[in-house]
């Protein structure tokens, strides 16, 4: 195994290294997790909830180390704090919900009165989680938390682009021995992820469409479930009767938080023609007020581009857009400060669907805005994509907004706001088209992905002879 060197997004220096596990080492980790899982399951939900509560306290005790590592991984400050806090509140949320959700299968009658039915949830023994670099902590745990509460063991492999947070996090896990038996992180690369699929019973993958396809194919070979959460190119639709300042503010946040490096970022905007000019003006005004997070991570809202490879994609999308006639009333370039690569907060006009910036995932603080004649054209353009993660609709008429939402091919639609699935994890939703596959990772269904249902069919008629064949014989 070769050492993996990791680039620091603020300095461009390769200042961190790790050694991915050999296949036999990975298999050993999986064997230990598997060995510990039956006892974890047997503990029962109340005891598992108590263990996760201990972990929540351990996380709080190491808060500053973890956030510092996340800042080194991603170069940004505010989202790192938010990420940490949202993991802690997610533990709280699942602790509250899980006991009721796992109460399943009380005895009930069946079509035959003397046969009673009982149901059991049987956890998948070992869940593998493979996660990306854009929210390294949050996306490594979003599936693992409900899996653990269900009674599974979990092995997590975060992205090789942002692995620094693993060390401080492992220390918090080590502080809670009951948890460390069934939860392990491993620093690894794509080959490690591929090897994991051979060793686990279920895989949760968050990442790009091409890798997601490879994961799904490998999982299909083994007949194990693969839950895929992939890319997006989320549209926002602004109707003429919308509150324009508010729509601009929400879309700005939805498109530029985390420097646009979110699957659920708003990446294209369709605005009814009568309000197009005023919307672009409001959006541009607000975008100009955003500052780059340089020289300090707290100096501004727009952090560096985390992945150098993604910076190349962004440069390509901008060059392609300008070559085809796009205009940037604001931003429109990548700049280098202190070795880090930043994308200026950008509004693009004069764009169309021949451009990569309207069709492919850009993952940058770039908002291309297109005028449309009416809602029908907006819906047609919004649906003209192979992605279907989420979307947003702005209108003064809620009934109209709902009607438009119903025509959009996407799993979650924010109305009069944007990117709300970043904040609200209660609503069940599934990805459409190439944005993913499998049950909802949000809401109660998220937990039920991690258990199989087993039916017990109990014959309660003690005095009776088996008659199935005898009846034939008479
Ligand atoms: P990626 O697909 O390059 O990598 C994701 C993970 O897969 C990494 O941990 C990587 O090491 C691993 N991997 C690589 N090859 C593998 C293989 N053959 N088998 C198993 N694992 C392998 O994605 P990325 O660049 O890290 O992340 C950005 C992408 O993630 C974007 O497309 C973004 O939209 C998507 N994303 C989706 C969601 C969502 O919830 N839908 C959330 C965040 C990010």
Short mmCIF file of C-alpha atoms and ligand atoms in Angstrom, two decimals:
data_model
loop_
_atom_site.label_atom_id
_atom_site.label_comp_id
_atom_site.label_asym_id
_atom_site.label_seq_id
_atom_site.Cartn_x
_atom_site.Cartn_y
_atom_site.Cartn_z
CA UNK A 1 0.00 0.00 0.00
CA UNK A 2 1.31 3.43 -0.91
CA UNK A 3 1.06 6.42 1.41
CA UNK A 4 -1.71 8.83 0.39
CA UNK A 5 -0.71 12.52 0.56
CA UNK A 6 -3.47 14.99 1.29
CA UNK A 7 -3.59 18.56 0.00
CA UNK A 8 -4.44 21.39 2.35
CA UNK A 9 -7.12 23.50 0.62
CA UNK A 10 -5.95 26.77 2.19
CA UNK A 11 -2.26 26.43 1.34
CA UNK A 12 -2.11 23.99 -1.56
CA UNK A 13 0.57 22.09 0.41
CA UNK A 14 0.46 18.30 0.77
CA UNK A 15 0.88 18.36 4.53
CA UNK A 16 -0.90 15.20 5.75
CA UNK A 17 -0.39 11.55 4.92
CA UNK A 18 -2.00 8.26 5.74
CA UNK A 19 -1.52 4.62 4.85
CA UNK A 20 -4.65 2.83 3.62
CA UNK A 21 -5.20 -0.59 5.19
CA UNK A 22 -4.17 -3.73 3.35
CA UNK A 23 -7.01 -6.02 2.35
CA UNK A 24 -6.25 -8.47 5.17
CA UNK A 25 -6.15 -5.60 7.70
CA UNK A 26 -9.53 -4.39 6.48
CA UNK A 27 -10.90 -7.92 6.69
CA UNK A 28 -9.63 -8.13 10.30
CA UNK A 29 -11.42 -4.91 11.24
CA UNK A 30 -14.63 -6.25 9.67
CA UNK A 31 -14.28 -9.56 11.48
CA UNK A 32 -13.93 -7.80 14.85
CA UNK A 33 -16.97 -5.60 14.14
CA UNK A 34 -18.99 -8.64 13.09
CA UNK A 35 -17.97 -10.54 16.22
CA UNK A 36 -19.16 -7.68 18.43
CA UNK A 37 -22.44 -7.01 16.62
CA UNK A 38 -24.65 -9.75 18.16
CA UNK A 39 -23.96 -8.45 21.68
CA UNK A 40 -24.66 -4.91 20.52
CA UNK A 41 -27.97 -6.02 19.04
CA UNK A 42 -28.79 -8.01 22.19
CA UNK A 43 -28.20 -4.93 24.38
CA UNK A 44 -31.55 -3.57 23.23
CA UNK A 45 -32.47 -0.13 22.05
CA UNK A 46 -32.51 1.61 25.43
CA UNK A 47 -28.95 0.55 26.17
CA UNK A 48 -27.81 1.50 22.66
CA UNK A 49 -29.40 4.92 23.13
CA UNK A 50 -27.47 5.31 26.39
CA UNK A 51 -24.19 4.40 24.65
CA UNK A 52 -24.81 7.00 21.95
CA UNK A 53 -25.54 9.53 24.66
CA UNK A 54 -22.13 8.77 26.19
CA UNK A 55 -20.63 9.33 22.77
CA UNK A 56 -22.42 12.66 22.42
CA UNK A 57 -20.70 13.75 25.64
CA UNK A 58 -17.33 12.47 24.38
CA UNK A 59 -17.80 14.43 21.15
CA UNK A 60 -18.60 17.58 23.13
CA UNK A 61 -15.40 17.08 25.16
CA UNK A 62 -13.32 16.91 21.94
CA UNK A 63 -15.31 19.59 20.08
CA UNK A 64 -12.43 21.93 19.44
CA UNK A 65 -10.01 19.20 18.18
CA UNK A 66 -12.61 17.89 15.76
CA UNK A 67 -13.57 21.32 14.43
CA UNK A 68 -9.89 22.24 14.03
CA UNK A 69 -9.31 19.08 11.98
CA UNK A 70 -12.41 19.76 9.88
CA UNK A 71 -11.15 23.28 9.15
CA UNK A 72 -7.80 21.82 8.06
CA UNK A 73 -9.66 19.30 5.87
CA UNK A 74 -11.99 21.79 4.20
CA UNK A 75 -10.49 25.25 4.71
CA UNK A 76 -13.77 26.70 5.93
CA UNK A 77 -14.79 27.76 9.41
CA UNK A 78 -18.52 28.44 9.71
CA UNK A 79 -19.69 25.26 7.98
CA UNK A 80 -17.26 23.18 10.06
CA UNK A 81 -18.87 24.46 13.26
CA UNK A 82 -22.33 23.90 11.77
CA UNK A 83 -21.34 20.40 10.69
CA UNK A 84 -20.19 19.46 14.17
CA UNK A 85 -23.31 20.92 15.80
CA UNK A 86 -25.62 19.20 13.35
CA UNK A 87 -24.04 15.80 14.09
CA UNK A 88 -24.57 16.34 17.82
CA UNK A 89 -28.19 17.35 17.25
CA UNK A 90 -28.68 14.41 14.92
CA UNK A 91 -27.60 12.02 17.72
CA UNK A 92 -30.17 13.76 19.93
CA UNK A 93 -32.86 13.40 17.27
CA UNK A 94 -32.23 9.72 16.58
CA UNK A 95 -32.08 8.95 20.31
CA UNK A 96 -35.57 10.39 20.64
CA UNK A 97 -37.01 8.66 17.56
CA UNK A 98 -35.36 5.25 17.45
CA UNK A 99 -37.04 3.48 20.40
CA UNK A 100 -40.52 3.96 18.92
CA UNK A 101 -39.40 3.19 15.39
CA UNK A 102 -37.86 -0.09 16.47
CA UNK A 103 -40.99 -1.20 18.32
CA UNK A 104 -42.30 -3.53 15.68
CA UNK A 105 -44.22 -6.71 15.27
CA UNK A 106 -46.70 -7.21 18.11
CA UNK A 107 -48.67 -10.44 17.75
CA UNK A 108 -51.76 -10.22 15.51
CA UNK A 109 -54.14 -12.63 13.80
CA UNK A 110 -53.75 -13.75 10.22
CA UNK A 111 -56.17 -14.90 7.50
CA UNK A 112 -56.37 -18.23 9.36
CA UNK A 113 -57.68 -17.62 12.90
CA UNK A 114 -55.34 -20.11 14.61
CA UNK A 115 -52.22 -18.76 12.93
CA UNK A 116 -50.82 -15.67 14.65
CA UNK A 117 -48.28 -13.40 13.11
CA UNK A 118 -45.36 -11.76 14.83
CA UNK A 119 -42.68 -9.65 13.24
CA UNK A 120 -39.04 -9.01 14.04
CA UNK A 121 -36.57 -6.51 12.72
CA UNK A 122 -33.25 -8.23 12.05
CA UNK A 123 -30.41 -5.76 11.63
CA UNK A 124 -27.88 -6.21 8.86
CA UNK A 125 -24.79 -7.23 10.85
CA UNK A 126 -22.22 -4.95 9.23
CA UNK A 127 -23.02 -1.71 7.41
CA UNK A 128 -20.34 -0.07 5.27
CA UNK A 129 -20.43 3.70 4.80
CA UNK A 130 -18.41 5.37 2.04
CA UNK A 131 -18.55 9.17 2.15
CA UNK A 132 -17.33 12.23 0.19
CA UNK A 133 -15.19 15.25 1.08
CA UNK A 134 -17.68 18.12 1.06
CA UNK A 135 -19.14 17.54 4.56
CA UNK A 136 -16.67 14.94 5.84
CA UNK A 137 -18.04 14.49 9.36
CA UNK A 138 -21.76 14.89 8.72
CA UNK A 139 -21.91 12.62 5.68
CA UNK A 140 -19.82 9.94 7.38
CA UNK A 141 -22.41 9.71 10.17
CA UNK A 142 -25.76 10.55 8.58
CA UNK A 143 -26.39 6.86 7.79
CA UNK A 144 -24.19 5.31 10.47
CA UNK A 145 -26.19 6.78 13.38
CA UNK A 146 -29.53 5.12 12.50
CA UNK A 147 -27.66 1.94 11.54
CA UNK A 148 -26.00 1.74 14.97
CA UNK A 149 -29.29 2.38 16.77
CA UNK A 150 -30.92 -0.37 14.72
CA UNK A 151 -28.32 -2.77 16.08
CA UNK A 152 -25.83 -2.96 13.21
CA UNK A 153 -22.07 -2.53 13.45
CA UNK A 154 -20.65 0.12 11.11
CA UNK A 155 -17.41 0.59 9.22
CA UNK A 156 -16.92 4.09 7.79
CA UNK A 157 -14.51 5.13 5.07
CA UNK A 158 -14.45 8.89 4.51
CA UNK A 159 -12.95 10.53 1.44
CA UNK A 160 -9.18 10.48 1.01
CA UNK A 161 -9.46 14.23 0.21
CA UNK A 162 -10.58 15.16 3.76
CA UNK A 163 -9.40 12.51 6.26
CA UNK A 164 -7.82 14.62 9.02
CA UNK A 165 -10.92 14.61 11.23
CA UNK A 166 -10.75 10.80 11.57
CA UNK A 167 -7.99 10.82 14.21
CA UNK A 168 -9.72 13.09 16.76
CA UNK A 169 -13.01 11.37 16.08
CA UNK A 170 -11.50 7.93 16.74
CA UNK A 171 -10.36 9.25 20.12
CA UNK A 172 -13.97 10.06 21.04
CA UNK A 173 -15.05 6.58 19.96
CA UNK A 174 -12.27 5.02 22.04
CA UNK A 175 -13.66 6.90 25.05
CA UNK A 176 -16.84 4.82 24.79
CA UNK A 177 -15.72 1.15 24.76
CA UNK A 178 -19.18 -0.27 24.03
CA UNK A 179 -19.27 1.86 20.91
CA UNK A 180 -15.70 1.23 19.77
CA UNK A 181 -16.52 -2.47 19.46
CA UNK A 182 -19.11 -1.75 16.77
CA UNK A 183 -18.05 1.54 15.14
CA UNK A 184 -14.78 1.97 13.30
CA UNK A 185 -13.42 4.56 10.90
CA UNK A 186 -10.80 3.66 8.37
CA UNK A 187 -8.71 6.17 6.40
CA UNK A 188 -8.59 4.87 2.86
CA UNK A 189 -8.91 5.67 -0.81
CA UNK A 190 -11.11 4.44 -3.65
CA UNK A 191 -9.49 0.99 -3.57
CA UNK A 192 -10.32 0.73 0.14
CA UNK A 193 -13.94 1.63 -0.64
CA UNK A 194 -14.09 -1.00 -3.37
CA UNK A 195 -12.59 -3.63 -1.04
CA UNK A 196 -15.14 -2.79 1.67
CA UNK A 197 -18.03 -3.75 -0.56
CA UNK A 198 -16.76 -7.34 -0.49
CA UNK A 199 -16.79 -7.37 3.31
CA UNK A 200 -20.00 -5.69 4.47
CA UNK A 201 -23.69 -6.68 4.36
CA UNK A 202 -25.10 -3.35 3.20
CA UNK A 203 -23.45 -0.27 1.76
CA UNK A 204 -24.41 3.39 2.09
CA UNK A 205 -22.60 5.43 -0.51
CA UNK A 206 -22.54 9.22 -0.87
CA UNK A 207 -20.54 10.58 -3.77
CA UNK A 208 -20.48 11.09 -7.51
CA UNK A 209 -22.63 9.34 -10.11
CA UNK A 210 -19.73 7.47 -11.81
CA UNK A 211 -18.46 6.04 -8.50
CA UNK A 212 -22.04 5.35 -7.40
CA UNK A 213 -22.54 3.22 -10.48
CA UNK A 214 -19.40 1.20 -9.68
CA UNK A 215 -20.59 0.72 -6.09
CA UNK A 216 -24.06 -0.38 -7.24
CA UNK A 217 -22.57 -2.89 -9.69
CA UNK A 218 -20.23 -4.36 -7.07
CA UNK A 219 -23.07 -4.58 -4.52
CA UNK A 220 -25.33 -6.25 -7.08
CA UNK A 221 -22.68 -8.94 -7.64
CA UNK A 222 -22.89 -9.73 -3.94
CA UNK A 223 -26.68 -9.30 -3.65
CA UNK A 224 -26.29 -6.71 -0.88
CA UNK A 225 -28.37 -3.53 -0.69
CA UNK A 226 -26.65 -0.32 -1.83
CA UNK A 227 -28.17 3.02 -0.85
CA UNK A 228 -26.82 5.66 -3.20
CA UNK A 229 -26.87 9.41 -2.55
CA UNK A 230 -25.28 11.03 -5.58
CA UNK A 231 -24.90 14.34 -7.35
CA UNK A 232 -27.36 17.07 -8.16
CA UNK A 233 -27.94 20.11 -10.37
CA UNK A 234 -30.72 21.65 -8.34
CA UNK A 235 -32.92 24.21 -10.09
CA UNK A 236 -34.75 27.16 -8.52
CA UNK A 237 -37.83 28.65 -10.17
CA UNK A 238 -38.82 32.24 -9.43
CA UNK A 239 -42.29 33.31 -10.55
CA UNK A 240 -43.21 36.91 -11.25
CA UNK A 241 -45.34 37.17 -8.10
CA UNK A 242 -42.50 36.10 -5.77
CA UNK A 243 -40.91 38.33 -3.15
CA UNK A 244 -37.81 39.05 -5.22
CA UNK A 245 -35.44 40.23 -2.47
CA UNK A 246 -36.31 37.21 -0.37
CA UNK A 247 -35.97 34.80 -3.30
CA UNK A 248 -32.58 36.30 -4.12
CA UNK A 249 -31.41 35.96 -0.50
CA UNK A 250 -32.57 32.35 -0.21
CA UNK A 251 -31.08 31.34 -3.57
CA UNK A 252 -27.82 33.07 -2.71
CA UNK A 253 -27.60 31.02 0.48
CA UNK A 254 -28.69 27.82 -1.28
CA UNK A 255 -26.14 28.32 -4.05
CA UNK A 256 -23.16 29.67 -2.16
CA UNK A 257 -23.09 28.18 1.33
CA UNK A 258 -20.02 25.95 1.66
CA UNK A 259 -18.79 27.73 -1.50
CA UNK A 260 -21.41 25.80 -3.47
CA UNK A 261 -19.81 22.47 -2.59
CA UNK A 262 -23.04 20.67 -1.65
CA UNK A 263 -25.02 18.09 -3.55
CA UNK A 264 -28.13 20.13 -2.78
CA UNK A 265 -26.74 23.49 -3.90
CA UNK A 266 -28.90 25.58 -6.16
CA UNK A 267 -26.94 25.40 -9.43
CA UNK A 268 -29.36 27.01 -11.92
CA UNK A 269 -32.15 29.58 -11.67
CA UNK A 270 -35.15 30.16 -13.97
CA UNK A 271 -36.90 33.49 -13.53
CA UNK A 272 -40.11 34.69 -15.19
CA UNK A 273 -39.22 37.39 -17.70
CA UNK A 274 -41.03 40.35 -16.10
CA UNK A 275 -38.91 40.09 -12.93
CA UNK A 276 -35.69 38.77 -14.48
CA UNK A 277 -33.82 42.10 -14.41
CA UNK A 278 -34.86 42.98 -10.87
CA UNK A 279 -33.99 39.46 -9.64
CA UNK A 280 -30.53 39.55 -11.24
CA UNK A 281 -29.93 42.99 -9.74
CA UNK A 282 -30.97 41.84 -6.24
CA UNK A 283 -28.92 38.63 -6.50
CA UNK A 284 -25.85 40.46 -7.80
CA UNK A 285 -26.09 43.12 -5.09
CA UNK A 286 -26.21 40.50 -2.40
CA UNK A 287 -23.49 38.29 -3.98
CA UNK A 288 -21.09 41.28 -4.13
CA UNK A 289 -21.34 41.59 -0.36
CA UNK A 290 -19.97 38.09 0.22
CA UNK A 291 -16.27 37.95 1.11
CA UNK A 292 -13.67 35.28 0.55
CA UNK A 293 -12.58 33.49 3.73
CA UNK A 294 -9.01 34.82 3.42
CA UNK A 295 -6.56 35.44 5.04
CA UNK A 296 -8.32 33.75 7.97
CA UNK A 297 -11.03 31.06 7.76
CA UNK A 298 -13.30 33.54 9.62
CA UNK A 299 -12.51 36.44 7.27
CA UNK A 300 -15.48 35.73 5.01
CA UNK A 301 -18.24 33.41 3.90
CA UNK A 302 -16.70 31.83 0.80
CA UNK A 303 -14.05 29.25 1.67
CA UNK A 304 -11.56 27.67 -0.71
CA UNK A 305 -12.40 24.97 -3.23
CA UNK A 306 -11.62 21.82 -1.24
CA UNK A 307 -10.68 19.47 -4.07
CA UNK A 308 -8.07 20.58 -6.62
CA UNK A 309 -9.71 18.28 -9.18
CA UNK A 310 -13.02 20.09 -8.65
CA UNK A 311 -11.27 23.43 -9.25
CA UNK A 312 -10.36 22.15 -12.73
CA UNK A 313 -14.03 21.27 -13.36
CA UNK A 314 -15.12 24.76 -12.26
CA UNK A 315 -12.52 26.43 -14.52
CA UNK A 316 -13.74 24.29 -17.41
CA UNK A 317 -17.41 25.17 -16.80
CA UNK A 318 -16.64 28.90 -16.61
CA UNK A 319 -14.49 28.83 -19.76
CA UNK A 320 -17.18 26.87 -21.61
CA UNK A 321 -19.90 29.31 -20.48
CA UNK A 322 -17.90 32.40 -21.51
CA UNK A 323 -16.95 30.80 -24.84
CA UNK A 324 -20.67 30.38 -25.55
CA UNK A 325 -21.60 33.95 -24.65
CA UNK A 326 -22.32 33.94 -20.90
CA UNK A 327 -21.90 37.23 -19.04
CA UNK A 328 -20.87 37.61 -15.38
CA UNK A 329 -22.37 40.66 -13.66
CA UNK A 330 -20.44 39.50 -10.62
CA UNK A 331 -17.42 37.22 -10.11
CA UNK A 332 -16.68 34.75 -12.89
CA UNK A 333 -13.17 33.60 -12.00
CA UNK A 334 -11.04 31.35 -9.83
CA UNK A 335 -8.36 33.19 -7.87
CA UNK A 336 -5.40 31.94 -5.85
CA UNK A 337 -4.58 33.29 -2.39
CA UNK A 338 -1.90 31.82 -0.18
CA UNK A 339 -1.85 28.63 -2.28
CA UNK A 340 -5.61 28.06 -1.88
CA UNK A 341 -7.99 28.22 -4.85
CA UNK A 342 -11.15 30.31 -4.38
CA UNK A 343 -14.07 30.83 -6.73
CA UNK A 344 -15.40 34.38 -6.64
CA UNK A 345 -19.13 34.49 -5.82
CA UNK A 346 -20.51 34.46 -9.35
CA UNK A 347 -23.77 35.35 -11.09
CA UNK A 348 -24.01 34.37 -14.75
CA UNK A 349 -26.55 35.58 -17.29
CA UNK A 350 -26.97 34.94 -21.01
CA UNK A 351 -26.75 31.22 -20.27
CA UNK A 352 -28.52 28.31 -21.95
CA UNK A 353 -28.73 24.52 -21.82
CA UNK A 354 -25.90 23.95 -24.30
CA UNK A 355 -23.49 25.05 -21.55
CA UNK A 356 -21.87 22.67 -19.05
CA UNK A 357 -22.67 25.12 -16.26
CA UNK A 358 -26.39 24.43 -16.87
CA UNK A 359 -26.11 20.66 -17.30
CA UNK A 360 -23.25 19.22 -15.24
CA UNK A 361 -22.56 19.46 -11.54
CA UNK A 362 -20.30 22.52 -11.01
CA UNK A 363 -19.96 22.41 -7.19
CA UNK A 364 -19.05 26.10 -6.89
CA UNK A 365 -20.53 29.43 -5.72
CA UNK A 366 -21.88 30.05 -9.22
CA UNK A 367 -25.50 30.93 -9.97
CA UNK A 368 -26.43 30.96 -13.66
CA UNK A 369 -29.78 32.71 -14.18
CA UNK A 370 -32.03 32.27 -17.22
CA UNK A 371 -35.23 34.14 -18.09
CA UNK A 372 -38.29 32.04 -18.93
CA UNK A 373 -41.57 33.01 -20.58
CA UNK A 374 -43.77 31.26 -18.02
CA UNK A 375 -44.03 28.49 -15.43
CA UNK A 376 -44.36 25.80 -18.12
CA UNK A 377 -41.03 26.73 -19.65
CA UNK A 378 -39.45 26.88 -16.19
CA UNK A 379 -40.69 23.37 -15.37
CA UNK A 380 -39.53 22.00 -18.72
CA UNK A 381 -36.03 23.45 -18.25
CA UNK A 382 -35.83 22.39 -14.60
CA UNK A 383 -36.66 18.81 -15.63
CA UNK A 384 -34.18 18.90 -18.53
CA UNK A 385 -31.46 17.20 -16.48
CA UNK A 386 -30.31 13.70 -15.68
CA UNK A 387 -30.16 14.72 -12.01
CA UNK A 388 -33.20 14.85 -9.70
CA UNK A 389 -32.00 15.55 -6.18
CA UNK A 390 -33.93 18.64 -5.03
CA UNK A 391 -35.32 21.97 -6.24
CA UNK A 392 -36.89 25.24 -5.09
CA UNK A 393 -39.95 27.22 -6.14
CA UNK A 394 -40.71 30.84 -5.25
CA UNK A 395 -44.17 32.33 -5.68
CA UNK A 396 -46.60 34.59 -3.82
CA UNK A 397 -49.27 31.99 -4.56
CA UNK A 398 -48.69 28.88 -2.46
CA UNK A 399 -51.18 26.77 -4.41
CA UNK A 400 -49.35 27.63 -7.62
CA UNK A 401 -45.97 26.84 -6.01
CA UNK A 402 -47.29 23.45 -4.87
CA UNK A 403 -48.66 22.71 -8.34
CA UNK A 404 -45.28 23.48 -9.89
CA UNK A 405 -43.47 21.41 -7.27
CA UNK A 406 -45.68 18.45 -8.17
CA UNK A 407 -44.43 18.65 -11.77
CA UNK A 408 -40.73 18.67 -10.84
CA UNK A 409 -38.72 15.46 -11.09
CA UNK A 410 -36.83 15.78 -7.83
CA UNK A 411 -36.93 14.25 -4.39
CA UNK A 412 -37.35 17.37 -2.23
CA UNK A 413 -38.76 20.75 -3.19
CA UNK A 414 -38.26 23.81 -0.95
CA UNK A 415 -41.08 26.33 -1.33
CA UNK A 416 -40.27 30.00 -0.84
CA UNK A 417 -36.89 28.94 0.46
CA UNK A 418 -33.90 26.99 -0.86
CA UNK A 419 -31.84 23.93 0.03
CA UNK A 420 -33.92 23.21 3.11
CA UNK A 421 -32.91 19.55 3.21
CA UNK A 422 -29.55 20.81 4.50
CA UNK A 423 -31.33 21.83 7.70
CA UNK A 424 -34.45 19.68 7.96
CA UNK A 425 -33.89 15.94 8.09
CA UNK A 426 -37.40 14.87 9.05
CA UNK A 427 -39.07 14.67 5.65
CA UNK A 428 -38.77 11.35 3.85
CA UNK A 429 -37.52 11.79 0.32
CA UNK A 430 -35.87 9.75 -2.39
CA UNK A 431 -33.63 10.85 -5.20
CA UNK A 432 -34.99 10.88 -8.73
CA UNK A 433 -33.05 9.88 -11.85
CA UNK A 434 -29.25 9.69 -11.49
CA UNK A 435 -29.20 11.50 -8.13
CA UNK A 436 -29.49 8.27 -6.22
CA UNK A 437 -31.16 4.98 -5.50
CA UNK A 438 -32.79 3.33 -2.52
CA UNK A 439 -34.90 4.23 0.51
CA UNK A 440 -35.05 7.64 2.11
CA UNK A 441 -32.07 8.67 4.27
CA UNK A 442 -34.32 11.25 5.90
CA UNK A 443 -37.26 10.76 8.25
CA UNK A 444 -38.27 7.49 9.94
CA UNK A 445 -37.67 5.37 6.81
CA UNK A 446 -33.94 6.10 7.16
CA UNK A 447 -33.75 3.77 10.14
CA UNK A 448 -35.78 0.97 8.59
CA UNK A 449 -33.23 0.61 5.78
CA UNK A 450 -30.92 -1.17 8.22
CA UNK A 451 -33.08 -4.13 9.20
CA UNK A 452 -34.75 -6.94 7.37
CA UNK A 453 -38.26 -7.88 8.40
CA UNK A 454 -38.67 -11.42 9.64
CA UNK A 455 -42.15 -12.91 10.08
CA UNK A 456 -42.97 -15.54 12.73
CA UNK A 457 -46.09 -17.52 11.83
CA UNK A 458 -47.29 -19.28 14.99
CA UNK A 459 -49.86 -22.09 14.91
CA UNK A 460 -51.79 -21.59 18.16
CA UNK A 461 -54.21 -24.55 17.73
CA UNK A 462 -52.61 -27.00 20.19
CA UNK A 463 -55.17 -29.79 19.79
CA UNK A 464 -55.13 -30.14 16.07
CA UNK A 465 -53.48 -32.57 13.69
CA UNK A 466 -51.71 -31.33 10.62
CA UNK A 467 -54.38 -31.69 7.96
CA UNK A 468 -52.90 -30.26 4.81
CA UNK A 469 -52.04 -33.61 3.26
CA UNK A 470 -54.68 -35.66 5.16
CA UNK A 471 -57.46 -33.67 3.61
CA UNK A 472 -56.15 -34.55 0.16
CA UNK A 473 -55.99 -38.21 1.16
CA UNK A 474 -59.64 -38.42 2.42
P1 LIG B 1 -16.45 10.39 -5.30
O1 LIG B 1 -17.49 9.58 -5.97
O2 LIG B 1 -15.23 10.75 -6.05
O3 LIG B 1 -15.94 9.68 -3.96
C1 LIG B 1 -16.82 9.35 -2.92
C2 LIG B 1 -16.22 8.25 -2.07
O4 LIG B 1 -16.13 7.06 -2.85
C3 LIG B 1 -14.82 8.52 -1.55
O5 LIG B 1 -14.74 8.10 -0.22
C4 LIG B 1 -13.95 7.64 -2.44
O6 LIG B 1 -12.74 7.23 -1.83
C5 LIG B 1 -14.85 6.46 -2.66
N1 LIG B 1 -14.56 5.63 -3.84
C6 LIG B 1 -13.89 5.96 -4.97
N2 LIG B 1 -13.89 4.92 -5.83
C7 LIG B 1 -14.57 3.92 -5.25
C8 LIG B 1 -14.93 2.60 -5.65
N3 LIG B 1 -14.60 2.10 -6.84
N4 LIG B 1 -15.66 1.84 -4.79
C9 LIG B 1 -16.04 2.33 -3.59
N5 LIG B 1 -15.72 3.57 -3.16
C10 LIG B 1 -14.99 4.36 -3.98
O7 LIG B 1 -17.21 11.72 -4.79
P2 LIG B 1 -16.57 13.01 -4.13
O8 LIG B 1 -15.87 13.79 -5.20
O9 LIG B 1 -15.83 12.65 -2.89
O10 LIG B 1 -17.87 13.79 -3.66
C11 LIG B 1 -18.56 14.72 -4.42
C12 LIG B 1 -19.81 14.10 -4.98
O11 LIG B 1 -20.64 13.65 -3.91
C13 LIG B 1 -20.67 15.10 -5.74
O12 LIG B 1 -21.15 14.50 -6.91
C14 LIG B 1 -21.80 15.39 -4.77
O13 LIG B 1 -22.97 15.85 -5.39
C15 LIG B 1 -21.98 14.07 -4.13
N6 LIG B 1 -22.71 14.22 -2.87
C16 LIG B 1 -23.98 13.73 -2.77
C17 LIG B 1 -24.71 13.93 -1.60
C18 LIG B 1 -26.13 13.44 -1.47
O14 LIG B 1 -26.62 13.35 -0.34
N7 LIG B 1 -26.82 13.12 -2.54
C19 LIG B 1 -24.12 14.59 -0.52
C20 LIG B 1 -22.84 15.07 -0.67
C21 LIG B 1 -22.13 14.87 -1.84
#
